[in-house]
Coordinates of C-alpha atoms and ligand atoms in Angstrom, one line a residue:
A9 CA -4.4 176.0 -107.9
A10 CA -3.1 173.6 -105.3
P11 CA -5.0 173.5 -102.0
D12 CA -1.8 174.4 -100.2
V13 CA -1.5 177.9 -101.9
R14 CA -1.3 180.4 -99.0
P15 CA -4.3 182.7 -98.6
P16 CA -3.5 186.3 -99.3
R17 CA -2.9 188.8 -96.4
G18 CA -6.2 189.7 -94.8
L19 CA -8.0 186.5 -95.9
D20 CA -6.1 184.0 -93.6
Y21 CA -9.0 182.6 -91.7
P22 CA -10.7 179.2 -91.8
A23 CA -13.8 179.3 -94.0
V24 CA -17.0 179.3 -92.0
A25 CA -19.2 176.3 -93.0
P26 CA -22.4 177.5 -94.7
N27 CA -25.2 177.0 -92.3
T28 CA -28.8 177.8 -91.3
A29 CA -28.1 178.7 -87.6
D30 CA -30.0 181.5 -85.9
T31 CA -26.9 183.3 -85.0
V32 CA -23.9 185.2 -86.5
T33 CA -21.3 182.4 -87.2
L34 CA -17.6 183.3 -87.3
P35 CA -14.3 181.6 -87.7
P36 CA -12.7 180.3 -84.4
G37 CA -10.9 183.1 -82.5
Y38 CA -13.3 185.8 -83.6
D39 CA -15.8 187.4 -81.2
Q40 CA -18.9 189.6 -81.7
N41 CA -21.2 192.1 -80.0
I42 CA -24.2 194.2 -81.0
V43 CA -23.1 197.7 -81.7
I44 CA -26.7 199.0 -82.0
R45 CA -30.1 197.4 -82.8
W46 CA -33.6 198.4 -83.8
G47 CA -35.1 200.5 -81.0
D48 CA -31.9 201.3 -79.2
P49 CA -31.7 205.1 -78.3
V50 CA -29.7 207.2 -80.9
V51 CA -30.7 210.6 -79.6
P52 CA -29.8 211.3 -75.9
G53 CA -33.0 211.1 -73.9
A54 CA -34.8 208.7 -76.2
P55 CA -36.5 205.8 -74.3
A56 CA -35.2 202.3 -74.2
F57 CA -36.9 199.9 -76.6
D58 CA -40.2 198.4 -75.7
F59 CA -41.6 196.0 -78.3
D60 CA -45.1 196.2 -76.8
G61 CA -45.0 199.9 -76.0
Q62 CA -43.7 201.5 -79.3
T63 CA -44.7 205.0 -80.1
P64 CA -43.8 207.3 -83.1
E65 CA -42.1 209.7 -80.8
A66 CA -39.9 207.1 -79.2
Q67 CA -39.0 205.6 -82.6
A68 CA -38.0 209.0 -84.0
G69 CA -35.2 209.1 -81.4
Q70 CA -34.3 205.4 -81.7
F71 CA -32.3 203.3 -84.2
G72 CA -34.7 202.5 -87.2
Y73 CA -35.6 199.2 -88.8
N74 CA -33.7 197.2 -91.4
N75 CA -30.4 199.0 -91.4
D76 CA -28.6 198.3 -94.7
F77 CA -25.6 200.5 -95.6
C78 CA -23.1 201.3 -92.8
G79 CA -20.2 203.7 -93.1
L80 CA -17.7 205.2 -90.7
V81 CA -15.8 208.5 -90.6
A82 CA -13.2 208.9 -87.9
L83 CA -13.9 211.8 -85.5
P84 CA -11.3 214.5 -85.4
G85 CA -8.9 213.9 -82.5
G86 CA -8.9 210.1 -83.0
G87 CA -9.2 208.1 -79.8
G88 CA -11.0 205.2 -81.6
R89 CA -14.2 207.3 -82.0
F90 CA -16.1 207.3 -85.3
V91 CA -19.3 208.8 -86.6
M92 CA -21.3 205.8 -87.9
F93 CA -24.0 206.2 -90.6
S94 CA -26.7 203.6 -91.0
N95 CA -29.7 203.8 -93.2
H96 CA -33.1 202.1 -92.6
E97 CA -34.3 200.7 -95.9
Y98 CA -37.8 199.7 -95.1
T99 CA -40.1 198.4 -92.4
I100 CA -41.8 195.0 -92.0
E101 CA -44.9 195.8 -90.0
P102 CA -46.1 192.2 -89.7
L103 CA -42.9 191.5 -87.7
M104 CA -42.9 194.8 -85.8
F105 CA -46.4 194.7 -84.4
R106 CA -48.5 191.9 -82.8
G107 CA -51.7 191.2 -84.6
Y108 CA -50.9 193.7 -87.5
D109 CA -53.8 194.1 -89.9
P110 CA -52.3 195.0 -93.3
A111 CA -55.6 196.1 -94.7
N112 CA -56.2 198.5 -91.9
P113 CA -53.2 199.5 -89.8
A114 CA -53.6 201.7 -86.8
D115 CA -52.5 205.4 -87.2
A116 CA -49.8 204.9 -84.6
Q117 CA -48.4 201.9 -86.5
I118 CA -48.3 204.0 -89.7
R119 CA -46.4 206.8 -87.8
I120 CA -44.0 204.3 -86.2
G121 CA -43.3 202.9 -89.7
M122 CA -42.5 206.3 -91.0
A123 CA -40.2 207.1 -88.1
A124 CA -38.4 203.7 -88.5
H125 CA -37.4 204.7 -92.0
G126 CA -34.6 207.0 -92.9
L127 CA -31.1 207.4 -91.5
S128 CA -29.2 207.2 -88.2
V129 CA -26.0 209.1 -87.4
V130 CA -24.4 207.6 -84.2
V131 CA -21.0 208.0 -82.6
V132 CA -19.3 204.7 -82.0
E133 CA -16.2 204.0 -79.9
R134 CA -13.7 201.2 -80.0
D135 CA -12.4 200.0 -76.6
R136 CA -8.6 200.0 -76.8
R137 CA -8.3 197.1 -74.4
T138 CA -10.9 194.7 -75.7
G139 CA -11.5 196.0 -79.3
R140 CA -15.3 196.0 -78.7
M141 CA -17.2 198.6 -80.7
T142 CA -20.1 200.3 -78.8
A143 CA -22.6 203.1 -79.6
V144 CA -22.2 206.4 -77.6
L145 CA -25.2 208.6 -76.8
D146 CA -23.4 211.7 -78.2
E147 CA -25.2 215.1 -77.8
R148 CA -23.4 216.8 -80.7
Y149 CA -23.4 214.3 -83.6
N150 CA -26.1 211.7 -83.0
R151 CA -29.3 212.3 -85.0
R152 CA -32.1 210.6 -86.9
Y153 CA -33.6 211.5 -90.2
T154 CA -37.1 210.0 -90.9
A155 CA -39.8 210.0 -93.5
S156 CA -40.7 213.5 -92.1
S157 CA -37.3 215.2 -92.0
E158 CA -36.7 218.0 -94.5
F159 CA -34.2 217.4 -97.4
V160 CA -33.0 219.9 -99.9
L161 CA -33.1 219.1 -103.6
D162 CA -30.1 220.5 -105.4
G163 CA -28.5 220.3 -108.8
P164 CA -29.8 220.9 -112.3
A165 CA -33.4 219.6 -111.8
A166 CA -34.0 221.4 -108.5
G167 CA -36.9 223.8 -108.8
S168 CA -38.1 222.0 -112.0
A169 CA -41.9 222.0 -112.6
L170 CA -41.6 218.2 -112.4
L171 CA -40.6 218.5 -108.7
K172 CA -43.2 221.0 -107.5
T173 CA -46.1 220.0 -105.3
S174 CA -48.8 221.9 -103.4
A175 CA -46.8 221.7 -100.2
D176 CA -43.6 222.8 -102.0
P177 CA -44.2 225.2 -104.9
T178 CA -40.4 225.8 -105.1
G179 CA -39.6 222.2 -106.0
T180 CA -36.6 222.3 -103.7
K181 CA -37.7 220.9 -100.3
V182 CA -38.8 217.3 -99.7
L183 CA -40.0 215.7 -96.5
G184 CA -38.2 212.4 -95.9
T185 CA -36.0 209.9 -97.4
L186 CA -37.3 206.4 -98.2
N187 CA -36.0 202.9 -99.0
N188 CA -32.3 203.8 -98.6
C189 CA -30.4 200.7 -99.6
S190 CA -26.6 200.9 -100.0
G191 CA -24.4 203.9 -100.0
G192 CA -20.8 205.1 -99.7
V193 CA -18.3 207.2 -97.8
T194 CA -16.9 210.0 -99.9
P195 CA -13.2 211.0 -99.9
W196 CA -14.3 214.4 -98.6
G197 CA -15.8 212.8 -95.5
T198 CA -19.6 212.7 -96.2
F199 CA -22.0 209.8 -96.5
L200 CA -24.1 208.9 -99.5
S201 CA -27.2 206.7 -99.6
G202 CA -29.4 205.5 -102.4
E203 CA -33.2 205.7 -102.4
E204 CA -34.2 202.4 -104.0
N205 CA -37.7 200.8 -104.2
I206 CA -39.6 204.1 -103.7
N207 CA -42.6 203.0 -105.7
Q208 CA -44.0 200.9 -102.9
Y209 CA -44.9 204.0 -100.7
F210 CA -47.3 205.5 -103.2
A211 CA -51.0 204.8 -104.0
N212 CA -53.2 205.3 -107.0
A213 CA -50.8 205.7 -109.9
D214 CA -52.4 206.2 -113.2
P215 CA -51.8 202.9 -115.1
A216 CA -51.7 204.8 -118.4
D217 CA -48.8 207.0 -117.3
A218 CA -45.7 205.4 -118.8
R219 CA -43.4 207.5 -116.7
L220 CA -44.9 206.1 -113.5
K221 CA -45.1 202.6 -114.9
R222 CA -41.4 202.5 -115.8
Y223 CA -40.6 203.0 -112.1
G224 CA -43.1 200.5 -110.9
F225 CA -45.7 202.8 -109.4
A226 CA -49.0 201.0 -109.3
A227 CA -52.7 201.6 -109.1
G228 CA -54.6 201.0 -105.8
A229 CA -53.6 201.4 -102.2
S230 CA -50.0 201.3 -101.1
E231 CA -48.6 198.4 -99.0
R232 CA -48.4 200.5 -95.8
K233 CA -51.4 202.8 -96.4
W234 CA -49.4 206.0 -95.6
E235 CA -51.6 207.8 -98.1
R236 CA -54.4 207.6 -95.5
L237 CA -52.5 210.0 -93.1
E238 CA -50.5 211.9 -95.7
P239 CA -52.2 212.7 -99.0
R240 CA -48.9 213.4 -100.6
F241 CA -48.4 209.7 -101.0
D242 CA -51.6 209.5 -103.1
L243 CA -50.5 210.1 -106.7
A244 CA -54.1 210.9 -107.8
K245 CA -53.8 213.9 -105.5
E246 CA -50.1 214.8 -105.7
P247 CA -48.6 213.3 -108.9
N248 CA -45.2 215.0 -108.6
E249 CA -44.5 213.7 -105.1
A250 CA -43.2 210.4 -106.7
N251 CA -40.5 212.4 -108.6
R252 CA -39.1 213.6 -105.3
F253 CA -37.8 210.2 -104.3
G254 CA -35.3 207.9 -106.0
W255 CA -32.3 210.1 -105.5
V256 CA -28.9 209.9 -104.0
V257 CA -28.8 211.5 -100.6
E258 CA -25.7 213.2 -99.0
V259 CA -25.2 213.8 -95.3
D260 CA -22.3 215.6 -93.7
P261 CA -21.6 213.8 -90.4
L262 CA -19.6 216.5 -88.8
D263 CA -22.1 219.3 -89.5
P264 CA -25.4 218.4 -87.9
E265 CA -26.9 221.8 -88.9
A266 CA -26.2 221.3 -92.6
P267 CA -29.4 220.1 -94.3
P268 CA -29.3 216.7 -95.9
V269 CA -29.4 216.9 -99.7
K270 CA -30.9 214.9 -102.6
H271 CA -28.7 215.3 -105.6
T272 CA -30.6 215.5 -108.9
A273 CA -27.4 215.6 -111.0
L274 CA -26.9 211.9 -110.2
G275 CA -30.2 210.9 -111.9
R276 CA -33.4 209.3 -110.5
F277 CA -33.8 205.6 -110.5
K278 CA -33.9 202.7 -108.0
H279 CA -30.5 203.7 -106.6
E280 CA -28.8 200.9 -104.9
G281 CA -26.1 203.4 -103.7
A282 CA -23.2 205.5 -104.9
T283 CA -19.5 205.1 -104.4
I284 CA -16.8 207.6 -105.3
G285 CA -13.6 207.4 -107.2
L286 CA -11.3 210.2 -108.4
T287 CA -10.2 211.0 -112.0
R288 CA -6.5 211.6 -112.7
D289 CA -7.1 215.3 -112.4
G290 CA -8.9 214.9 -109.1
R291 CA -12.6 215.2 -110.1
A292 CA -15.2 213.0 -108.3
V293 CA -16.8 210.1 -110.1
A294 CA -19.9 208.5 -108.6
Y295 CA -20.5 204.8 -109.7
M296 CA -24.1 203.7 -109.4
G297 CA -26.4 200.7 -110.0
D298 CA -30.2 200.7 -110.7
D299 CA -31.4 197.6 -108.9
E300 CA -34.1 196.2 -111.1
R301 CA -34.1 193.3 -113.5
F302 CA -32.8 194.5 -116.9
D303 CA -31.8 198.0 -115.6
Y304 CA -28.5 199.9 -115.9
V305 CA -25.2 200.9 -114.5
Y306 CA -24.4 204.6 -114.4
K307 CA -21.6 207.0 -113.5
Y308 CA -21.4 210.7 -112.9
V309 CA -18.2 212.9 -113.3
S310 CA -18.0 216.2 -111.5
D311 CA -16.9 219.3 -113.3
E312 CA -14.6 220.5 -110.5
P313 CA -11.8 218.6 -108.7
M314 CA -12.1 217.8 -105.1
M315 CA -10.3 220.1 -102.7
H316 CA -8.2 218.3 -100.1
G317 CA -7.9 219.2 -96.4
E318 CA -10.3 220.0 -93.6
S319 CA -10.7 223.7 -94.1
R320 CA -14.1 225.3 -94.1
R321 CA -13.5 226.4 -97.7
A322 CA -12.6 222.8 -98.7
R323 CA -15.8 221.4 -97.0
E324 CA -18.0 223.9 -98.7
H325 CA -16.4 223.4 -102.1
N326 CA -16.7 219.6 -101.9
R327 CA -20.3 219.9 -101.0
T328 CA -20.9 221.1 -104.6
L329 CA -19.1 218.2 -106.3
L330 CA -22.3 216.2 -106.8
T331 CA -24.2 219.2 -108.1
E332 CA -22.4 220.1 -111.3
G333 CA -21.2 217.4 -113.7
T334 CA -22.0 214.9 -116.4
L335 CA -24.2 211.8 -116.1
Y336 CA -23.5 208.7 -118.1
V337 CA -24.9 205.2 -118.6
A338 CA -23.0 202.0 -119.5
R339 CA -23.1 199.9 -122.7
F340 CA -21.2 196.6 -122.5
T341 CA -20.1 194.8 -125.7
G342 CA -18.8 191.3 -125.6
D343 CA -15.8 190.2 -127.7
S344 CA -16.9 186.7 -128.5
P345 CA -19.4 185.8 -131.2
A346 CA -23.0 186.0 -129.9
A347 CA -23.6 182.4 -130.9
E348 CA -21.0 181.3 -128.3
I349 CA -23.1 182.8 -125.5
D350 CA -25.7 180.1 -125.1
G351 CA -27.2 181.1 -121.8
T352 CA -25.6 178.2 -119.8
R353 CA -22.5 180.1 -119.0
K354 CA -20.3 177.7 -121.0
L355 CA -17.1 179.7 -121.5
P356 CA -16.8 181.0 -125.1
A357 CA -13.8 179.9 -127.2
D358 CA -11.6 182.8 -126.1
G359 CA -11.9 181.5 -122.5
A360 CA -13.5 184.5 -121.0
F361 CA -16.7 186.5 -120.6
D362 CA -15.1 189.9 -121.4
G363 CA -15.2 192.8 -123.8
S364 CA -15.3 196.5 -124.0
G365 CA -17.8 199.2 -123.2
E366 CA -18.6 202.8 -123.4
W367 CA -20.1 205.4 -121.1
I368 CA -22.9 207.2 -123.0
K369 CA -23.5 210.8 -122.1
L370 CA -27.0 211.6 -120.9
A371 CA -26.9 215.2 -119.6
R372 CA -24.6 217.8 -118.2
G373 CA -26.1 220.7 -116.3
A374 CA -28.9 222.2 -118.4
T375 CA -27.7 220.3 -121.5
S376 CA -29.4 217.1 -122.6
F377 CA -27.7 214.6 -124.9
V378 CA -30.9 212.5 -125.3
D379 CA -33.2 213.0 -128.3
G380 CA -36.6 214.2 -127.3
M381 CA -35.9 214.8 -123.6
S382 CA -35.0 218.1 -121.8
A383 CA -32.1 217.9 -119.3
E384 CA -34.7 218.1 -116.5
E385 CA -36.5 215.2 -118.0
V386 CA -33.3 213.2 -118.2
Y387 CA -32.5 213.8 -114.5
V388 CA -36.1 213.0 -113.3
F389 CA -36.9 210.1 -115.8
T390 CA -33.3 208.8 -116.1
R391 CA -34.5 205.2 -116.9
Q392 CA -36.3 206.4 -120.0
A393 CA -33.2 208.4 -121.0
A394 CA -31.1 205.3 -120.7
D395 CA -33.7 203.3 -122.6
T396 CA -33.5 205.8 -125.5
V397 CA -29.7 205.6 -125.9
G398 CA -29.5 201.8 -125.8
A399 CA -27.7 201.1 -122.6
T400 CA -27.1 197.5 -121.6
K401 CA -29.8 195.7 -119.6
M402 CA -28.1 194.1 -116.6
D403 CA -29.0 191.4 -114.1
R404 CA -30.0 193.8 -111.2
P405 CA -27.0 196.1 -110.5
E406 CA -26.4 196.4 -106.8
D407 CA -23.1 197.9 -105.4
V408 CA -20.8 199.3 -108.1
E409 CA -17.6 200.2 -106.3
P410 CA -14.1 201.3 -107.4
H411 CA -11.1 199.6 -105.8
P412 CA -9.2 202.2 -103.7
R413 CA -5.8 201.2 -105.0
T414 CA -6.2 199.9 -108.6
G415 CA -9.3 201.9 -109.6
S416 CA -10.8 198.8 -111.1
V417 CA -14.6 198.9 -110.6
Y418 CA -16.5 195.9 -109.3
L419 CA -20.2 195.4 -110.1
A420 CA -22.4 193.1 -108.0
L421 CA -25.2 191.8 -110.3
T422 CA -27.3 190.1 -107.7
N423 CA -29.5 187.8 -109.9
N424 CA -32.2 187.9 -112.6
S425 CA -34.3 184.8 -112.8
D426 CA -36.2 186.5 -115.8
R427 CA -33.1 186.6 -118.1
G428 CA -34.0 184.6 -121.2
K429 CA -37.7 184.2 -120.4
A430 CA -40.2 184.6 -123.2
G431 CA -40.4 188.3 -124.2
Q432 CA -37.3 189.2 -122.1
A433 CA -33.7 189.8 -123.1
G434 CA -31.6 186.7 -123.4
A435 CA -28.1 186.1 -122.3
D436 CA -25.3 188.3 -123.5
E437 CA -21.6 188.2 -122.7
A438 CA -21.9 190.6 -119.8
N439 CA -25.0 188.7 -118.4
P440 CA -24.2 185.2 -119.7
R441 CA -26.6 183.0 -117.8
N442 CA -30.3 182.6 -118.5
G443 CA -32.5 182.3 -115.4
N444 CA -29.6 183.8 -113.5
K445 CA -30.6 182.7 -110.0
H446 CA -27.3 183.3 -108.2
G447 CA -25.9 186.5 -109.9
H448 CA -22.3 187.4 -110.9
V449 CA -19.6 190.0 -110.4
I450 CA -18.0 192.0 -113.2
E451 CA -14.6 193.7 -113.0
L452 CA -14.5 196.9 -115.1
V453 CA -11.2 198.7 -116.0
E454 CA -11.5 202.3 -117.2
Q455 CA -9.5 203.2 -120.3
G456 CA -6.0 204.3 -119.2
R457 CA -7.1 203.6 -115.6
D458 CA -8.7 207.0 -115.5
A459 CA -12.2 207.2 -114.0
A460 CA -12.9 210.1 -116.4
A461 CA -12.6 207.8 -119.4
T462 CA -15.6 207.3 -121.7
T463 CA -14.6 203.7 -122.7
F464 CA -13.6 200.7 -120.6
G465 CA -12.7 197.0 -120.6
W466 CA -14.5 194.4 -118.5
S467 CA -14.5 190.8 -117.6
I468 CA -16.5 188.5 -115.3
L469 CA -14.8 187.7 -112.0
L470 CA -17.4 185.4 -110.5
V471 CA -20.5 183.6 -111.8
C472 CA -22.0 182.7 -108.4
G473 CA -23.6 179.6 -107.0
D474 CA -22.5 176.3 -105.5
A475 CA -19.2 175.2 -107.0
A476 CA -20.8 171.8 -108.0
D477 CA -23.1 173.8 -110.4
P478 CA -21.3 173.7 -113.8
S479 CA -22.6 177.2 -114.6
T480 CA -20.4 178.7 -111.8
Y481 CA -17.0 180.3 -112.3
F482 CA -14.6 181.5 -109.6
G483 CA -12.1 183.6 -111.6
G484 CA -10.5 180.3 -112.8
Y485 CA -9.6 179.2 -109.2
D486 CA -9.9 175.6 -108.0
K487 CA -13.6 175.1 -107.4
S488 CA -13.0 172.6 -104.6
Q489 CA -11.5 175.4 -102.5
V490 CA -14.3 178.0 -102.5
S491 CA -17.3 178.7 -100.4
P492 CA -20.6 178.6 -102.2
I493 CA -22.0 182.1 -102.8
T494 CA -25.2 183.5 -104.2
S495 CA -26.8 186.9 -104.8
P496 CA -23.9 189.3 -104.3
D497 CA -25.1 192.6 -103.1
N498 CA -22.8 194.9 -101.1
L499 CA -19.1 195.3 -101.7
A500 CA -16.2 196.5 -99.6
F501 CA -12.3 196.5 -99.8
D502 CA -9.8 195.9 -97.0
T503 CA -6.5 197.7 -96.7
Y504 CA -4.7 194.7 -98.4
G505 CA -6.8 195.2 -101.5
N506 CA -9.1 192.2 -101.1
L507 CA -12.7 192.4 -102.1
W508 CA -15.5 191.6 -99.6
I509 CA -19.0 190.6 -100.7
S510 CA -22.1 190.4 -98.6
T511 CA -25.1 188.5 -99.9
D512 CA -28.9 188.8 -100.1
S513 CA -31.0 185.8 -100.9
A514 CA -28.8 182.8 -99.9
G515 CA -32.1 180.9 -99.4
A516 CA -31.5 180.2 -103.1
L517 CA -28.8 177.8 -101.9
K518 CA -30.7 176.8 -98.8
I519 CA -28.1 178.5 -96.6
N520 CA -28.0 181.7 -94.6
D521 CA -26.6 184.9 -96.1
G522 CA -23.2 186.1 -95.2
L523 CA -20.0 188.0 -95.7
Y524 CA -17.2 186.6 -98.0
G525 CA -13.6 187.5 -98.5
V526 CA -12.6 187.3 -102.1
S527 CA -9.1 187.3 -103.4
L528 CA -8.4 189.5 -106.5
E529 CA -4.7 188.9 -107.1
G530 CA -2.2 186.1 -107.8
P531 CA -2.8 182.4 -107.7
T532 CA -5.8 182.6 -105.4
R533 CA -7.8 185.1 -107.6
G534 CA -11.5 184.2 -107.5
R535 CA -11.3 182.3 -104.2
T536 CA -14.4 183.0 -102.1
T537 CA -14.1 182.3 -98.3
L538 CA -17.1 182.7 -96.0
F539 CA -16.2 184.9 -93.0
A540 CA -19.5 185.4 -91.3
G541 CA -23.0 183.9 -91.6
V542 CA -26.0 185.9 -90.5
P543 CA -29.1 184.6 -88.6
K544 CA -32.3 183.0 -90.0
G545 CA -34.2 185.0 -92.5
A546 CA -31.6 187.8 -92.5
E547 CA -29.7 189.5 -95.3
C548 CA -26.0 190.5 -94.8
C549 CA -25.4 194.2 -95.6
G550 CA -23.2 197.1 -95.1
P551 CA -19.8 195.5 -94.5
V552 CA -17.0 197.7 -93.1
V553 CA -13.7 195.8 -93.1
T554 CA -10.7 197.4 -91.3
D555 CA -7.4 195.9 -90.0
D556 CA -8.9 195.8 -86.5
F557 CA -12.6 195.1 -86.8
V558 CA -15.4 194.3 -89.2
L559 CA -18.9 195.6 -89.0
I560 CA -21.9 193.9 -90.7
S561 CA -25.5 195.0 -90.8
V562 CA -28.0 192.2 -90.2
Q563 CA -31.1 193.2 -92.0
H564 CA -34.6 191.6 -91.5
P565 CA -33.6 188.7 -89.2
G566 CA -36.6 186.3 -88.9
D567 CA -38.2 187.4 -92.2
L568 CA -39.3 184.0 -93.3
D569 CA -42.7 183.0 -94.7
G570 CA -45.4 182.8 -92.1
A571 CA -43.3 184.4 -89.3
S572 CA -45.0 186.8 -86.9
P573 CA -44.5 188.1 -83.3
E574 CA -46.7 185.2 -82.2
A575 CA -44.5 182.7 -84.1
P576 CA -41.1 184.3 -84.6
A577 CA -38.7 182.6 -87.0
S578 CA -35.7 184.1 -85.2
A579 CA -34.9 185.1 -81.6
W580 CA -31.7 187.0 -82.7
P581 CA -30.0 188.9 -81.2
D582 CA -31.7 189.0 -77.7
G583 CA -32.2 185.3 -77.3
P584 CA -35.1 182.9 -76.5
G585 CA -38.5 184.5 -76.0
S586 CA -37.5 187.8 -77.8
Q587 CA -38.5 189.3 -81.1
P588 CA -35.8 189.6 -83.9
R589 CA -34.2 193.0 -84.3
P590 CA -32.1 194.3 -87.2
S591 CA -28.7 195.3 -85.9
V592 CA -25.1 196.4 -86.6
V593 CA -22.7 193.7 -85.4
G594 CA -19.1 194.4 -84.4
I595 CA -16.6 191.6 -85.1
R596 CA -13.1 191.4 -83.7
R597 CA -10.3 188.9 -83.5
V598 CA -9.2 187.9 -80.0
G599 CA -5.5 187.2 -79.6
P600 CA -3.4 185.9 -76.7
G601 CA -4.6 187.1 -73.3
G602 CA -7.9 188.4 -74.8
R603 CA -6.1 191.2 -76.6
P604 CA -7.4 192.4 -79.9
S605 CA -5.6 191.0 -82.9
R606 CA -5.6 191.8 -86.6
I607 CA -8.4 190.5 -88.9
G608 CA -7.5 187.8 -91.4
Q609 CA -3.8 187.4 -90.5
Ligands
FEO17 FE1 -32.1 197.0 -101.4 FE2 -30.8 196.4 -104.1 O1 -31.1 195.9 -102.5
CA18 CA1 -14.9 186.7 -124.6
CA19 CA1 -28.8 195.9 -101.5
CA20 CA1 -30.5 193.1 -102.6

């Protein structure tokens, strides 16, 4: 492609130079503001943030730590008001508290950590004149869910003996949601969020228990010592509590009284998130990644079609879509001879990393399709079910998201430095690079472009890294015209059909993480253009890209080796002398006379 090929609509902005600045860097003509940050009040009446005066009660009404996914649903009546959903993946106590002692945290520090986990629902408003997005202290919709809020378990494994504990003999009610990473907005107007690295909250796993081991639960004390205050986090005392985390959570933003739900029908693993497509006959399909080295890509297809409209009947019906359906796991088969996949990412003779695949049925309702496992076991120990049926071991599946117009599904495979190591799986056509430090992106096309299909085709769109690295591939586009990109994590689409990718671990290229626009069509297919860089030590998450504004979630700013409140690695966003605070950033384009202008035009 010639350098003078015009960028597609929506991606017409000068590439931001990769950098290590302690700020959000944007193309010229774009402006930014903090929409909300760690400690800002969410619930009306919550106190203002005070780094040295934190309490569990204050934190439970304030925005939590390490916001990852971000989604918006427009409020009825319009007026530029939205309900925003953010999740709070995890806490970093050594950055949150002065003089934190990891071996013996104070009770209040433990309780603040619990309250800084979970979810935030916050009304945000876009100023018509300036285009600025700001949070509103709304009495009706704003709320927090923490590690102590009650969630309902629903679906085929709810009430199973595997989910019962001494505090909950029904196996249907769980306190808290933990390690929520990515998520999705459903076409019926709810938010989904994936519980990911849930093993780190639990102590004293039996090392001989293969079911616990497969999910990474370990012996000894937990990192945050929550088991000291709540024995349910001690697996020697309450072994089934572990099984009550690792689910996809659904929240109805417009119905604050409706209990938040954990959906057992979508399986239990280290859920990155879940995003929804629709089959030709209108049923809901959830696409999901299990973010661990050599783990799997899944989908779920509902039995019933979605009901359109805003009626009470439609809302109640759609709430059941993720309760009854079929759970599948993906197997990828390359179309080139295995000998041509040498682990260096040299293209095979047919010129593409591509092939076919199938969705292997695991369970539907009370029916298991996995030898030796009951349906309840398939839902609770989904990783073992997928192991049994021979699913394809992938390079850490993060977001898996269908394109709203074409239905093609994009898979962010963030990295896997263990690929090809002794005793580990080596390169295959779908994961073609050994020691895959920078990750890749797969495009998957369902048979007949129907999300209900049980077979698919696929090809690799990007093999990430610096273009000078011969193992990279940018959809065949001119490598001199792309921004370096590593460790793709979250995905979004704009209204023009472009893909947007945010990254986690750009330190692998000695640059800060960021948000990239990626062209999917025409002569620029595969062109990556850096749109926003995030501050030092941060990961870029949760992109929302509209015609008028972009939101990014800046997670763990200042999280660099050796950093502490006494020696912070970042002073973002509050400036010199302050502690770093995870935040949602609103980005707008400023046109003539300071008027808002369209993004990427
Ligand atoms: Fe929390 Fe998969 O990143
Ligand atoms: Ca091939
Ligand atoms: Ca992630
Ligand atoms: Ca990640």
